[in-house]
JSON list of C-alpha atoms in Angstrom, two decimals:
[
{"chain": "A", "resi": 22, "resn": "MET", "atom": "CA", "xyz": [-67.42, -53.46, -76.76]},
{"chain": "A", "resi": 23, "resn": "SER", "atom": "CA", "xyz": [-64.27, -53.69, -74.03]},
{"chain": "A", "resi": 24, "resn": "ARG", "atom": "CA", "xyz": [-63.01, -50.57, -75.83]},
{"chain": "A", "resi": 25, "resn": "PHE", "atom": "CA", "xyz": [-66.48, -48.40, -74.72]},
{"chain": "A", "resi": 26, "resn": "LEU", "atom": "CA", "xyz": [-66.36, -49.48, -71.07]},
{"chain": "A", "resi": 27, "resn": "ILE", "atom": "CA", "xyz": [-62.24, -48.79, -71.16]},
{"chain": "A", "resi": 28, "resn": "ALA", "atom": "CA", "xyz": [-62.96, -45.62, -72.84]},
{"chain": "A", "resi": 29, "resn": "THR", "atom": "CA", "xyz": [-65.86, -43.83, -70.57]},
{"chain": "A", "resi": 30, "resn": "ALA", "atom": "CA", "xyz": [-64.75, -45.83, -66.94]},
{"chain": "A", "resi": 31, "resn": "ARG", "atom": "CA", "xyz": [-63.49, -43.84, -64.27]},
{"chain": "A", "resi": 32, "resn": "PRO", "atom": "CA", "xyz": [-60.03, -43.93, -64.20]},
{"chain": "A", "resi": 33, "resn": "MET", "atom": "CA", "xyz": [-58.28, -45.18, -61.58]},
{"chain": "A", "resi": 34, "resn": "PHE", "atom": "CA", "xyz": [-54.60, -44.66, -62.73]},
{"chain": "A", "resi": 35, "resn": "GLY", "atom": "CA", "xyz": [-53.62, -42.58, -65.03]},
{"chain": "A", "resi": 36, "resn": "ALA", "atom": "CA", "xyz": [-53.70, -38.25, -64.96]},
{"chain": "A", "resi": 37, "resn": "SER", "atom": "CA", "xyz": [-56.74, -37.70, -62.79]},
{"chain": "A", "resi": 38, "resn": "ALA", "atom": "CA", "xyz": [-54.74, -40.39, -60.37]},
{"chain": "A", "resi": 39, "resn": "VAL", "atom": "CA", "xyz": [-51.62, -38.56, -60.50]},
{"chain": "A", "resi": 40, "resn": "ARG", "atom": "CA", "xyz": [-53.51, -35.27, -59.63]},
{"chain": "A", "resi": 41, "resn": "GLY", "atom": "CA", "xyz": [-55.43, -37.02, -56.86]},
{"chain": "A", "resi": 42, "resn": "ALA", "atom": "CA", "xyz": [-52.21, -38.50, -55.62]},
{"chain": "A", "resi": 43, "resn": "GLN", "atom": "CA", "xyz": [-49.80, -35.06, -55.64]},
{"chain": "A", "resi": 44, "resn": "SER", "atom": "CA", "xyz": [-52.40, -33.23, -53.26]},
{"chain": "A", "resi": 45, "resn": "SER", "atom": "CA", "xyz": [-52.21, -36.18, -51.26]},
{"chain": "A", "resi": 46, "resn": "ILE", "atom": "CA", "xyz": [-48.70, -36.07, -51.06]},
{"chain": "A", "resi": 47, "resn": "ALA", "atom": "CA", "xyz": [-48.60, -32.23, -50.94]},
{"chain": "A", "resi": 48, "resn": "GLU", "atom": "CA", "xyz": [-51.15, -32.35, -47.89]},
{"chain": "A", "resi": 49, "resn": "ARG", "atom": "CA", "xyz": [-48.87, -34.46, -46.01]},
{"chain": "A", "resi": 50, "resn": "ILE", "atom": "CA", "xyz": [-45.81, -32.60, -46.55]},
{"chain": "A", "resi": 51, "resn": "LEU", "atom": "CA", "xyz": [-47.46, -29.39, -45.28]},
{"chain": "A", "resi": 52, "resn": "ALA", "atom": "CA", "xyz": [-48.84, -31.62, -42.11]},
{"chain": "A", "resi": 53, "resn": "ALA", "atom": "CA", "xyz": [-45.27, -32.99, -41.44]},
{"chain": "A", "resi": 54, "resn": "PRO", "atom": "CA", "xyz": [-44.23, -29.82, -38.85]},
{"chain": "A", "resi": 55, "resn": "PHE", "atom": "CA", "xyz": [-47.56, -30.42, -37.15]},
{"chain": "A", "resi": 56, "resn": "THR", "atom": "CA", "xyz": [-47.27, -33.94, -36.90]},
{"chain": "A", "resi": 57, "resn": "VAL", "atom": "CA", "xyz": [-43.89, -33.94, -35.45]},
{"chain": "A", "resi": 58, "resn": "LEU", "atom": "CA", "xyz": [-45.01, -31.50, -33.02]},
{"chain": "A", "resi": 59, "resn": "ALA", "atom": "CA", "xyz": [-47.90, -33.25, -31.95]},
{"chain": "A", "resi": 60, "resn": "THR", "atom": "CA", "xyz": [-45.45, -36.45, -31.57]},
{"chain": "A", "resi": 61, "resn": "TRP", "atom": "CA", "xyz": [-42.93, -34.12, -29.57]},
{"chain": "A", "resi": 62, "resn": "GLY", "atom": "CA", "xyz": [-45.98, -33.04, -27.14]},
{"chain": "A", "resi": 63, "resn": "GLU", "atom": "CA", "xyz": [-47.33, -36.64, -26.88]},
{"chain": "A", "resi": 64, "resn": "ARG", "atom": "CA", "xyz": [-43.60, -37.90, -25.77]},
{"chain": "A", "resi": 65, "resn": "LEU", "atom": "CA", "xyz": [-43.22, -35.30, -23.08]},
{"chain": "A", "resi": 66, "resn": "LYS", "atom": "CA", "xyz": [-46.15, -35.99, -21.68]},
{"chain": "A", "resi": 67, "resn": "GLN", "atom": "CA", "xyz": [-46.02, -39.98, -21.85]},
{"chain": "A", "resi": 68, "resn": "ARG", "atom": "CA", "xyz": [-42.35, -39.35, -19.92]},
{"chain": "A", "resi": 69, "resn": "VAL", "atom": "CA", "xyz": [-43.66, -36.91, -17.73]},
{"chain": "A", "resi": 70, "resn": "ASP", "atom": "CA", "xyz": [-46.15, -39.23, -16.41]},
{"chain": "A", "resi": 71, "resn": "LEU", "atom": "CA", "xyz": [-43.74, -42.87, -16.25]},
{"chain": "A", "resi": 72, "resn": "ALA", "atom": "CA", "xyz": [-41.36, -40.42, -14.13]},
{"chain": "A", "resi": 73, "resn": "GLU", "atom": "CA", "xyz": [-44.60, -39.51, -12.03]},
{"chain": "A", "resi": 74, "resn": "MET", "atom": "CA", "xyz": [-45.41, -43.81, -11.50]},
{"chain": "A", "resi": 75, "resn": "ASP", "atom": "CA", "xyz": [-44.85, -45.11, -8.13]},
{"chain": "A", "resi": 76, "resn": "ASP", "atom": "CA", "xyz": [-43.19, -48.70, -7.99]},
{"chain": "A", "resi": 77, "resn": "ARG", "atom": "CA", "xyz": [-46.46, -50.47, -7.80]},
{"chain": "A", "resi": 78, "resn": "MET", "atom": "CA", "xyz": [-47.64, -48.82, -11.28]},
{"chain": "A", "resi": 79, "resn": "LEU", "atom": "CA", "xyz": [-44.36, -49.51, -12.65]},
{"chain": "A", "resi": 80, "resn": "LYS", "atom": "CA", "xyz": [-44.60, -52.86, -12.02]},
{"chain": "A", "resi": 81, "resn": "ASP", "atom": "CA", "xyz": [-47.68, -53.46, -13.35]},
{"chain": "A", "resi": 82, "resn": "ILE", "atom": "CA", "xyz": [-47.25, -51.95, -16.71]},
{"chain": "A", "resi": 83, "resn": "GLY", "atom": "CA", "xyz": [-43.45, -54.11, -16.49]},
{"chain": "A", "resi": 84, "resn": "VAL", "atom": "CA", "xyz": [-40.95, -51.14, -16.15]},
{"chain": "A", "resi": 85, "resn": "SER", "atom": "CA", "xyz": [-38.17, -51.04, -13.81]},
{"chain": "A", "resi": 86, "resn": "ARG", "atom": "CA", "xyz": [-37.41, -47.91, -11.50]},
{"chain": "A", "resi": 87, "resn": "VAL", "atom": "CA", "xyz": [-33.88, -47.37, -13.89]},
{"chain": "A", "resi": 88, "resn": "ASP", "atom": "CA", "xyz": [-35.37, -48.43, -17.17]},
{"chain": "A", "resi": 89, "resn": "ALA", "atom": "CA", "xyz": [-38.74, -45.66, -16.28]},
{"chain": "A", "resi": 90, "resn": "GLN", "atom": "CA", "xyz": [-35.99, -42.66, -15.15]},
{"chain": "A", "resi": 91, "resn": "VAL", "atom": "CA", "xyz": [-33.40, -43.43, -18.30]},
{"chain": "A", "resi": 92, "resn": "GLU", "atom": "CA", "xyz": [-36.77, -43.01, -20.66]},
{"chain": "A", "resi": 93, "resn": "ALA", "atom": "CA", "xyz": [-38.19, -39.85, -18.77]},
{"chain": "A", "resi": 94, "resn": "ASP", "atom": "CA", "xyz": [-34.52, -37.81, -18.84]},
{"chain": "A", "resi": 95, "resn": "LYS", "atom": "CA", "xyz": [-34.60, -38.34, -22.72]},
{"chain": "A", "resi": 96, "resn": "PRO", "atom": "CA", "xyz": [-35.13, -35.04, -24.35]},
{"chain": "A", "resi": 97, "resn": "PHE", "atom": "CA", "xyz": [-38.69, -34.70, -26.10]},
{"chain": "A", "resi": 98, "resn": "TRP", "atom": "CA", "xyz": [-37.20, -34.86, -29.81]},
{"chain": "A", "resi": 99, "resn": "ALA", "atom": "CA", "xyz": [-35.24, -38.11, -29.07]},
{"chain": "A", "resi": 100, "resn": "ALA", "atom": "CA", "xyz": [-37.25, -41.20, -29.96]}
]
């Protein structure tokens, strides 16, 4: 009985699972450049917003003016 269940069960591992994993990996590789560009765009926006904050806003988020300026001066590609 257990052999029958094993033979007819939908595989969670093996060839079918590998095919699914390969397409997922391929999709992630193809999407990677767009993910990087989106990250860079968001980073740039956040740094511009940070540079435009006044001292009260910086105090609210616990960041000094000097720290905010150092972060805002970083290029968008730098983490």
